[in-house]
Amino acid sequence: MNLRFLGFLFSFGWVTLATAQETPDLLIVNGRIIDGTGNNWFRGDVAVKDGRILHVGRSSGTWAAKRVIDAREHYVVPGFIDVHAHIEGGIFERPTAENYVHDGVTTVVTGNCGNSADDLGAFFRSLDSMGTSLNIASLAGHNTVKRLAMGLGNRLPTAEETTKMESLMRKAMDDGAVGLSTGLIYLPGMYSKTEEIVSLARVAAMGGGVYATHMRNEGLRVTEAIEEALTIGRQANIPVQISHFKISGPVNWGRSKETLRMVESARNEGLDVTIDQYPYTASSTNLAVTVPDWALEGGLDSLRFRMKQEGMRRRIVDDMVKTLKKSGNKDFGYAVVARYAPDSTLNGRSIADINVAKGRRKGPRNEAETILDMLRDANAQMVYHSMDESDVKYFMKYPFNMPAADGGVSNGRGMPHPRSYGTNSRVLGRYVREQGVIGFEEAVRRMTSLPAQKFGLADRGLLRPGYAADIVVFDPTKVSDRATFQQPHQFPDGIPYVVVNGKLVVDQGRHTGMKSGVTIRKK
């Protein structure tokens, strides 16, 4: 019998598991089922066969199954979907992606912030050949497309280069990209005009994709950046996803009502715009973002050349200090090194501390000099403590907001942002159970069906017969993040079982080594 038709019959109660004569591979019984719709939990069982959900709901009699899990007093929910990931490099080093799956993540959307694999077709084929513990979809990165077509220069593209970018974007969509991403604080996207992005977004729209953006600014000029994102959505007729929605810099704290009002207004006008967020007051990106855009033209090698010129170096420092003060920060103490390859002793230390340790006097100018000295040898991954908790909680209440880690596959090195280990468990533990910002059913909807719908991930995000069997079982009384900024490499508590395409990837809290993930390509 066709599995989808069987699921249809199940959903109307016209056939039972016994009459269908199916023996499940996995049976999860006595759970409190949250199906991903946002509806209240109900008690029941979930049966899995051949990687698909066979049955959801109350069952009569005793069923034989290859494996039975008693989920009594645990929630049984769809696998979490993280729509903002950067796993391009790390997944090949660690295809089991423990930091994600232990947090309940079964699917990620990578290729964010304008950076994706150069050739998505080859990327997907490599993943399929290797096998992973996660399902993986990808956006096509604007910075990647632009770099391949015209390098890293600060100039307008020629007509020929525009045509090449559109051709590369079209190929990426044909290869299965779920849309276009931009990272407009990074090279070379920072030099792009809105019209250039609209032209590529139109290509993505024709392929049924979305536009996901790391905007040009999340601080003083955040409203201008939001308006640009909305304009691109309107002109390209494409759904918009605003990445890691936040308010950065002490001088901007409290503007969350203003910025979210812009999103709500656009939705009311008919634009499909949604947001994602990580539940922390610190962000994470590279050290070079502290340097003015003009100084980065051509990449780090060009920056290093400019730094050797005394007048040019002074101008760079002047701009760095000016931007710092405008944000409301007194010094660079808010910037903490996550990983610096040339000197691992700097990991976990702030720029202010490093500056003093190098024998310089305290103060932003000397700290800017210290940053340039570090960039002379290598870029660094950083953690920036730049947000306010009240803004974080205000955004979290918004119903069209998805938790997303903005992380990568961890290799256990350095002092990375803890969001790569604990984003979902932190939402469920801290903001649902402890603070009651939202409820469990609503949090699960934001982690499952909302991202699946937005990014066109068919057959995922809900516990429904016929859907892919991506399932998480968690204890609502215990689920919590353990990763901290001081000790980030710690898996969460309270998530004993994670199923990916019908296979147990986490069993009684331990990763099984199973690599049952698949690549998800837009059709």
Coordinates of C-alpha atoms in Angstrom, one line a residue:
M1 CA 0.0 0.0 0.0
N2 CA 1.3 3.5 -0.9
L3 CA 2.7 5.1 2.3
R4 CA 1.2 8.5 1.7
F5 CA -2.2 7.0 1.0
L6 CA -1.9 4.9 4.1
G7 CA -1.0 8.1 6.1
F8 CA -4.1 9.8 4.7
L9 CA -6.3 6.9 5.9
F10 CA -4.6 6.9 9.3
S11 CA -5.4 10.6 9.7
F12 CA -9.1 9.9 9.4
G13 CA -9.1 6.9 11.6
W14 CA -10.1 4.6 8.7
V15 CA -7.3 2.1 9.2
T16 CA -5.3 1.0 12.2
L17 CA -1.7 -0.2 12.4
A18 CA -2.9 -3.8 13.1
T19 CA -5.2 -3.9 10.0
A20 CA -2.5 -2.4 7.8
Q21 CA -0.3 -5.4 9.0
E22 CA 2.7 -3.1 9.4
T23 CA 5.5 -3.8 11.9
P24 CA 7.1 -0.6 12.9
D25 CA 10.9 -0.2 13.0
L26 CA 10.4 2.2 15.9
L27 CA 7.6 2.8 18.3
I28 CA 7.5 5.7 20.7
V29 CA 4.7 5.1 23.3
N30 CA 3.0 7.1 26.1
G31 CA 4.4 10.4 24.9
R32 CA 2.9 13.9 25.2
I33 CA 2.8 14.6 21.5
I34 CA 3.4 18.2 20.3
D35 CA 2.8 17.8 16.5
G36 CA 4.4 21.1 15.4
T37 CA 1.2 22.9 14.5
G38 CA 1.1 25.0 17.7
N39 CA -1.9 23.0 19.0
N40 CA -2.0 21.6 22.5
W41 CA -0.1 18.4 23.3
F42 CA -2.0 15.2 23.4
R43 CA -1.0 11.8 24.8
G44 CA -0.3 9.1 22.2
D45 CA 2.2 7.0 20.3
V46 CA 4.3 7.5 17.2
A47 CA 5.2 4.6 14.9
V48 CA 8.0 4.7 12.3
K49 CA 8.6 2.5 9.3
D50 CA 11.2 2.8 6.5
G51 CA 12.2 6.3 7.5
R52 CA 8.6 7.6 7.5
I53 CA 6.0 8.3 10.2
L54 CA 3.4 5.5 10.1
H55 CA 1.0 6.5 12.8
V56 CA 0.5 9.3 15.3
G57 CA -2.1 9.2 18.1
R58 CA -3.7 6.8 20.5
S59 CA -3.3 3.1 19.8
S60 CA -5.2 0.1 20.9
G61 CA -3.5 -3.2 21.8
T62 CA 0.1 -4.1 22.0
W63 CA 2.1 -3.7 18.8
A64 CA 5.2 -5.5 17.9
A65 CA 8.1 -3.3 16.9
K66 CA 11.8 -3.7 16.4
R67 CA 12.5 -1.0 19.1
V68 CA 10.1 0.5 21.6
I69 CA 10.8 3.7 23.5
D70 CA 8.6 4.6 26.5
A71 CA 8.3 8.4 26.4
R72 CA 6.2 8.7 29.5
E73 CA 6.0 12.4 30.7
H74 CA 8.3 13.4 27.9
Y75 CA 7.3 15.5 24.9
V76 CA 7.5 13.9 21.5
V77 CA 8.0 16.5 18.8
P78 CA 9.2 17.0 15.2
G79 CA 12.9 17.3 14.7
F80 CA 14.1 20.9 15.1
I81 CA 15.0 22.8 11.9
D82 CA 17.8 25.4 12.2
V83 CA 17.4 27.8 9.3
H84 CA 20.7 29.7 9.9
A85 CA 23.8 27.5 9.8
H86 CA 27.3 27.7 8.6
I87 CA 28.4 24.1 8.2
E88 CA 30.2 24.1 4.9
G89 CA 33.7 23.4 6.4
G90 CA 33.0 21.7 9.7
I91 CA 30.5 19.0 8.4
F92 CA 33.3 17.3 6.4
E93 CA 35.5 17.2 9.4
R94 CA 32.8 16.0 11.7
P95 CA 29.8 14.6 9.7
T96 CA 28.1 13.4 13.0
A97 CA 27.6 17.0 14.0
E98 CA 27.1 16.2 17.7
N99 CA 26.7 19.8 18.8
Y100 CA 23.6 20.1 16.6
V101 CA 21.9 16.7 17.1
H102 CA 22.3 16.8 20.9
D103 CA 20.3 20.0 20.8
G104 CA 17.5 18.3 18.9
V105 CA 18.4 19.7 15.4
T106 CA 17.7 17.2 12.6
T107 CA 17.8 19.7 9.7
V108 CA 19.9 22.7 8.9
V109 CA 19.8 25.4 6.2
T110 CA 23.4 26.4 5.5
G111 CA 24.8 28.9 3.0
N112 CA 23.8 31.9 5.1
C113 CA 25.2 35.4 5.4
G114 CA 26.1 35.5 1.7
N115 CA 28.6 32.6 1.8
S116 CA 27.9 29.2 0.4
A117 CA 29.7 26.4 -1.4
D118 CA 31.1 27.6 -4.7
D119 CA 29.4 24.7 -6.5
L120 CA 26.2 23.6 -4.7
G121 CA 25.8 20.5 -6.9
A122 CA 29.2 19.3 -6.1
F123 CA 28.6 20.1 -2.4
F124 CA 25.5 18.1 -2.2
R125 CA 27.1 15.1 -4.0
S126 CA 30.0 15.1 -1.6
L127 CA 27.6 15.1 1.4
D128 CA 25.5 12.3 -0.1
S129 CA 28.7 10.3 -0.7
M130 CA 30.0 10.9 2.8
G131 CA 26.8 10.6 4.9
T132 CA 25.9 12.9 7.7
S133 CA 23.8 12.8 10.9
L134 CA 21.8 15.9 9.7
N135 CA 19.6 16.7 6.9
I136 CA 21.1 19.6 5.0
A137 CA 19.6 22.2 2.7
S138 CA 21.5 25.3 1.4
L139 CA 21.0 28.8 0.2
A140 CA 23.1 30.3 -2.6
G141 CA 25.4 33.0 -1.2
H142 CA 25.5 36.4 -2.8
N143 CA 29.1 37.0 -1.7
T144 CA 30.1 33.7 -3.2
V145 CA 28.3 34.4 -6.5
K146 CA 29.7 38.0 -6.7
R147 CA 33.3 36.8 -5.9
L148 CA 33.2 34.2 -8.6
A149 CA 31.9 36.7 -11.1
M150 CA 34.0 39.8 -10.3
G151 CA 36.3 39.3 -7.3
L152 CA 36.4 41.5 -4.2
G153 CA 36.6 45.0 -5.6
N154 CA 34.5 48.0 -4.6
R155 CA 32.9 48.8 -7.9
L156 CA 29.7 48.3 -9.8
P157 CA 29.5 45.1 -11.9
T158 CA 29.6 45.4 -15.7
A159 CA 26.7 44.2 -17.8
E160 CA 28.7 41.0 -18.5
E161 CA 29.4 40.5 -14.8
T162 CA 25.8 41.0 -14.0
T163 CA 24.8 38.4 -16.5
K164 CA 27.4 36.0 -15.1
M165 CA 26.1 36.5 -11.5
E166 CA 22.5 35.8 -12.7
S167 CA 23.7 32.7 -14.5
L168 CA 25.6 31.4 -11.4
M169 CA 22.5 32.1 -9.3
R170 CA 20.3 30.2 -11.8
K171 CA 22.6 27.2 -11.7
A172 CA 22.6 27.3 -7.9
M173 CA 18.8 27.2 -7.9
D174 CA 18.8 24.4 -10.5
D175 CA 21.3 22.5 -8.2
G176 CA 18.7 22.7 -5.4
A177 CA 19.3 25.9 -3.5
V178 CA 16.4 27.0 -1.3
G179 CA 17.0 30.7 -2.1
L180 CA 19.5 33.5 -2.0
S181 CA 21.4 34.8 1.1
T182 CA 23.2 38.0 1.6
G183 CA 25.8 39.1 4.1
L184 CA 26.0 42.8 3.6
I185 CA 28.7 43.5 6.2
Y186 CA 31.1 41.1 4.4
L187 CA 33.2 41.2 1.3
P188 CA 32.3 41.7 -1.4
G189 CA 28.6 42.2 -0.7
M190 CA 29.2 45.3 1.4
Y191 CA 29.9 47.1 -1.9
S192 CA 26.7 46.0 -3.7
K193 CA 23.8 48.3 -4.6
T194 CA 20.3 47.3 -3.8
E195 CA 19.5 46.9 -7.5
E196 CA 22.2 44.2 -7.8
I197 CA 20.6 42.1 -5.1
V198 CA 17.1 42.5 -6.5
S199 CA 18.3 41.1 -9.8
L200 CA 19.6 37.9 -8.1
A201 CA 16.6 37.7 -5.8
R202 CA 14.3 37.6 -8.9
V203 CA 16.2 34.6 -10.2
A204 CA 15.8 32.9 -6.8
A205 CA 12.1 33.8 -6.8
M206 CA 11.6 32.2 -10.2
G207 CA 12.9 29.0 -8.6
G208 CA 10.5 29.2 -5.7
G209 CA 13.2 30.4 -3.3
V210 CA 13.4 32.8 -0.4
Y211 CA 15.7 35.8 0.3
A212 CA 17.6 35.5 3.6
T213 CA 19.6 38.4 4.7
H214 CA 22.3 39.4 7.1
M215 CA 21.5 43.1 6.7
R216 CA 23.9 46.0 6.2
N217 CA 23.5 47.2 9.8
E218 CA 22.1 46.0 13.1
G219 CA 22.9 49.1 15.1
L220 CA 22.5 52.8 14.4
R221 CA 21.3 52.3 10.9
V222 CA 19.2 49.2 11.5
T223 CA 15.9 50.7 10.3
E224 CA 17.5 51.6 7.0
A225 CA 18.8 48.1 6.7
I226 CA 15.4 46.6 7.4
E227 CA 13.8 48.9 4.8
E228 CA 16.3 47.7 2.2
A229 CA 15.5 44.1 3.0
L230 CA 11.8 44.7 2.6
T231 CA 12.3 46.7 -0.6
I232 CA 14.2 43.7 -2.1
G233 CA 11.4 41.5 -1.1
R234 CA 8.8 43.7 -2.7
Q235 CA 10.7 44.4 -5.9
A236 CA 11.7 40.8 -6.4
N237 CA 8.4 39.4 -5.3
I238 CA 10.2 37.0 -3.0
P239 CA 9.6 35.9 0.7
V240 CA 12.1 37.5 3.1
Q241 CA 13.9 36.0 6.0
I242 CA 15.8 38.5 8.2
S243 CA 18.6 36.7 9.8
H244 CA 19.6 36.9 13.5
F245 CA 17.2 39.8 14.2
K246 CA 18.8 42.0 16.9
I247 CA 19.6 45.4 18.2
S248 CA 23.4 46.0 18.6
G249 CA 25.2 48.6 20.7
P250 CA 24.2 50.1 24.0
V251 CA 23.0 53.4 22.4
N252 CA 20.4 51.4 20.4
W253 CA 19.0 49.2 23.2
G254 CA 15.3 49.4 23.5
R255 CA 14.7 50.0 19.8
S256 CA 13.2 46.5 19.4
K257 CA 9.6 47.8 19.3
E258 CA 10.6 50.2 16.5
T259 CA 12.3 47.5 14.4
L260 CA 9.7 44.8 14.9
R261 CA 6.9 47.2 14.0
M262 CA 8.5 47.5 10.6
V263 CA 8.3 43.8 10.1
E264 CA 4.7 43.6 11.3
S265 CA 3.7 46.4 9.1
A266 CA 5.2 44.8 6.0
R267 CA 3.4 41.5 6.8
N268 CA 0.2 43.4 7.2
E269 CA 0.8 44.9 3.7
G270 CA 1.1 41.4 2.3
L271 CA 4.9 40.8 2.2
D272 CA 5.9 37.3 3.5
V273 CA 8.6 38.4 5.9
T274 CA 9.8 36.5 8.9
I275 CA 12.8 36.6 11.2
D276 CA 15.1 34.3 13.2
Q277 CA 17.0 34.8 16.4
Y278 CA 19.5 33.2 18.7
P279 CA 18.6 33.5 22.5
Y280 CA 21.7 35.2 23.7
T281 CA 22.9 38.8 24.2
A282 CA 26.1 38.2 22.3
S283 CA 26.7 37.8 18.6
S284 CA 29.7 36.1 16.9
T285 CA 31.5 36.9 13.7
N286 CA 35.1 37.7 12.6
L287 CA 37.4 40.4 13.9
A288 CA 37.7 42.2 10.6
V289 CA 34.2 43.5 10.9
T290 CA 35.6 46.1 13.3
V291 CA 37.6 47.6 10.4
P292 CA 35.9 50.2 8.1
D293 CA 34.5 48.8 4.8
W294 CA 36.7 50.9 2.6
A295 CA 39.8 49.5 4.3
L296 CA 38.8 45.9 3.5
E297 CA 38.5 46.4 -0.3
G298 CA 40.4 43.6 -1.9
G299 CA 40.5 41.4 1.2
L300 CA 42.8 41.0 4.1
D301 CA 46.0 41.1 2.0
S302 CA 45.0 44.6 0.8
L303 CA 44.2 45.6 4.4
R304 CA 47.6 44.5 5.5
F305 CA 49.2 46.6 2.8
R306 CA 47.2 49.7 3.8
M307 CA 48.2 49.1 7.5
K308 CA 51.9 49.5 6.6
Q309 CA 51.2 53.1 5.4
E310 CA 51.3 55.4 8.5
G311 CA 48.7 57.9 7.3
M312 CA 46.4 55.1 6.1
R313 CA 46.7 53.2 9.3
R314 CA 45.9 56.3 11.4
R315 CA 42.8 56.8 9.2
I316 CA 41.7 53.2 9.8
V317 CA 42.1 53.6 13.6
D318 CA 40.3 56.9 13.6
D319 CA 37.3 55.3 11.8
M320 CA 37.3 52.3 14.1
V321 CA 37.2 54.5 17.2
K322 CA 34.6 56.8 15.8
T323 CA 32.3 53.8 15.0
L324 CA 32.9 52.3 18.5
K325 CA 31.9 55.5 20.2
K326 CA 28.8 56.0 18.1
S327 CA 27.6 52.5 19.2
G328 CA 27.8 53.5 22.9
N329 CA 30.7 51.3 23.8
K330 CA 33.6 53.0 25.7
D331 CA 36.2 50.5 24.6
F332 CA 36.6 47.1 22.8
G333 CA 36.1 45.2 26.0
Y334 CA 32.8 43.8 24.6
A335 CA 34.8 41.9 21.9
V336 CA 36.1 38.5 23.1
V337 CA 38.3 36.2 21.0
A338 CA 36.6 32.8 20.3
R339 CA 39.4 31.4 18.2
Y340 CA 42.7 32.9 17.0
A341 CA 44.9 30.3 15.2
P342 CA 48.3 32.0 15.6
D343 CA 48.0 32.3 19.4
S344 CA 45.4 30.1 21.2
T345 CA 46.3 31.7 24.5
L346 CA 44.1 34.7 23.4
N347 CA 41.0 32.5 23.2
G348 CA 38.4 33.6 25.7
R349 CA 40.1 37.0 26.3
S350 CA 38.7 40.4 25.5
I351 CA 40.5 42.9 23.1
A352 CA 40.8 45.3 26.1
D353 CA 42.6 42.6 28.1
I354 CA 44.8 41.5 25.2
N355 CA 45.8 45.2 24.6
V356 CA 47.0 45.7 28.2
A357 CA 48.8 42.3 28.2
K358 CA 50.8 43.5 25.1
G359 CA 52.1 46.4 27.2
R360 CA 49.8 49.2 25.8
R361 CA 47.8 51.6 27.8
K362 CA 44.1 51.2 28.2
G363 CA 41.9 53.0 25.7
P364 CA 40.1 52.4 22.3
R365 CA 42.9 53.8 20.1
N366 CA 45.5 51.4 21.5
E367 CA 42.9 48.6 21.3
A368 CA 42.3 49.4 17.7
E369 CA 46.0 49.1 17.1
T370 CA 46.0 45.7 18.8
I371 CA 43.2 44.6 16.5
L372 CA 45.2 45.6 13.5
D373 CA 48.2 43.8 14.9
M374 CA 46.2 40.6 15.2
L375 CA 44.7 41.0 11.7
R376 CA 48.3 41.3 10.4
D377 CA 48.8 37.6 11.2
A378 CA 45.2 36.2 10.8
N379 CA 41.6 36.9 11.2
A380 CA 39.9 35.8 14.4
Q381 CA 36.5 34.4 15.2
M382 CA 35.0 36.7 17.9
V383 CA 32.1 36.9 20.4
Y384 CA 30.6 40.4 20.7
H385 CA 28.6 41.2 23.9
S386 CA 26.5 43.8 22.3
M387 CA 22.8 43.2 23.0
D388 CA 20.3 43.7 25.8
E389 CA 18.2 41.0 27.4
S390 CA 14.9 43.0 27.2
D391 CA 15.3 43.3 23.4
V392 CA 16.0 39.5 23.1
K393 CA 12.9 38.6 25.0
Y394 CA 10.7 41.1 23.1
F395 CA 11.7 39.6 19.8
M396 CA 11.1 36.1 21.2
K397 CA 7.5 36.8 21.8
Y398 CA 6.9 37.5 18.1
P399 CA 5.0 34.6 16.5
F400 CA 6.9 34.6 13.2
N401 CA 10.3 34.3 14.7
M402 CA 12.4 31.1 14.5
P403 CA 15.2 30.1 16.9
A404 CA 18.4 29.7 14.9
A405 CA 22.0 29.2 16.2
D406 CA 24.0 31.0 13.4
G407 CA 26.6 28.3 14.2
G408 CA 28.7 25.7 12.7
V409 CA 29.7 22.1 13.3
S410 CA 32.0 22.2 16.4
N411 CA 35.3 20.4 16.4
G412 CA 35.8 21.0 20.1
R413 CA 38.5 23.7 19.6
G414 CA 38.6 27.3 20.8
M415 CA 36.0 29.2 22.8
P416 CA 33.1 29.5 20.4
H417 CA 29.8 31.1 21.1
P418 CA 27.6 28.6 23.1
R419 CA 24.8 29.0 20.6
S420 CA 26.3 26.3 18.5
Y421 CA 25.5 23.8 21.3
G422 CA 22.5 25.1 23.1
T423 CA 20.1 27.3 21.1
N424 CA 17.0 25.2 21.2
S425 CA 17.5 23.8 24.7
R426 CA 18.1 27.3 26.0
V427 CA 14.8 28.5 24.5
L428 CA 12.9 25.5 26.0
G429 CA 14.6 25.6 29.4
R430 CA 15.3 29.3 30.1
Y431 CA 12.7 31.1 28.1
V432 CA 9.8 28.6 28.2
R433 CA 10.0 26.6 31.4
E434 CA 11.7 29.1 33.7
Q435 CA 10.5 32.5 32.4
G436 CA 7.3 31.7 30.5
V437 CA 8.1 34.0 27.6
I438 CA 6.3 31.6 25.3
G439 CA 4.8 28.1 25.8
F440 CA 6.2 24.7 24.8
E441 CA 3.8 24.2 21.9
E442 CA 4.6 27.6 20.5
A443 CA 8.3 27.2 20.8
V444 CA 8.1 23.8 19.1
R445 CA 6.1 25.3 16.2
R446 CA 8.8 28.0 15.8
M447 CA 11.5 25.2 15.6
T448 CA 9.6 22.9 13.3
S449 CA 6.6 23.7 11.0
L450 CA 7.3 27.4 10.7
P451 CA 10.8 27.0 9.3
A452 CA 9.7 24.0 7.2
Q453 CA 6.9 26.1 5.6
K454 CA 9.1 29.1 5.1
F455 CA 12.0 27.3 3.3
G456 CA 9.8 24.8 1.4
L457 CA 11.1 21.7 3.3
A458 CA 8.3 19.3 2.2
D459 CA 7.3 16.4 4.5
R460 CA 9.2 17.8 7.5
G461 CA 8.3 20.0 10.5
L462 CA 5.2 18.1 11.6
L463 CA 4.4 14.7 13.1
R464 CA 2.1 13.4 10.5
P465 CA 1.6 10.0 8.8
G466 CA 3.7 9.9 5.6
Y467 CA 6.1 12.6 6.8
A468 CA 9.8 12.0 7.2
A469 CA 10.5 10.6 10.6
D470 CA 12.6 13.3 12.2
I471 CA 11.6 13.2 15.8
V472 CA 12.9 14.6 19.1
V473 CA 12.0 13.3 22.6
F474 CA 12.7 15.7 25.5
D475 CA 12.0 16.1 29.2
P476 CA 10.2 19.4 29.8
T477 CA 11.3 19.4 33.4
K478 CA 15.0 18.9 32.6
V479 CA 15.7 20.3 29.1
S480 CA 18.3 23.1 29.4
D481 CA 21.5 24.3 27.8
R482 CA 24.8 23.7 29.6
A483 CA 27.2 25.5 27.2
T484 CA 28.5 28.8 28.5
F485 CA 30.8 31.5 27.2
Q486 CA 33.5 30.2 29.6
Q487 CA 32.8 26.5 28.9
P488 CA 31.1 26.3 25.5
H489 CA 31.8 22.7 24.6
Q490 CA 28.9 21.1 26.6
F491 CA 25.9 19.3 25.3
P492 CA 22.4 20.1 26.7
D493 CA 20.5 18.1 29.2
G494 CA 17.1 16.6 28.8
I495 CA 17.1 15.4 25.2
P496 CA 17.5 11.6 25.4
Y497 CA 16.3 10.7 21.9
V498 CA 16.8 12.2 18.4
V499 CA 15.6 10.4 15.3
V500 CA 16.7 11.4 11.8
N501 CA 14.8 9.8 8.9
G502 CA 13.7 7.0 11.1
K503 CA 17.1 6.1 12.6
L504 CA 18.1 6.8 16.2
V505 CA 21.0 9.3 16.1
V506 CA 20.8 10.0 19.8
D507 CA 19.8 7.1 22.0
Q508 CA 19.5 7.5 25.7
G509 CA 21.6 10.7 25.5
R510 CA 24.4 9.2 23.4
H511 CA 25.2 9.7 19.8
T512 CA 25.0 6.4 18.0
G513 CA 27.2 7.3 15.1
M514 CA 24.3 6.9 12.7
K515 CA 24.5 9.1 9.6
S516 CA 21.0 8.9 8.3
G517 CA 20.7 12.5 7.2
V518 CA 20.0 13.4 3.6
T519 CA 20.6 16.5 1.4
I520 CA 17.4 18.5 0.8
R521 CA 17.3 20.1 -2.6
K522 CA 14.6 22.5 -3.8
K523 CA 12.6 20.9 -6.6

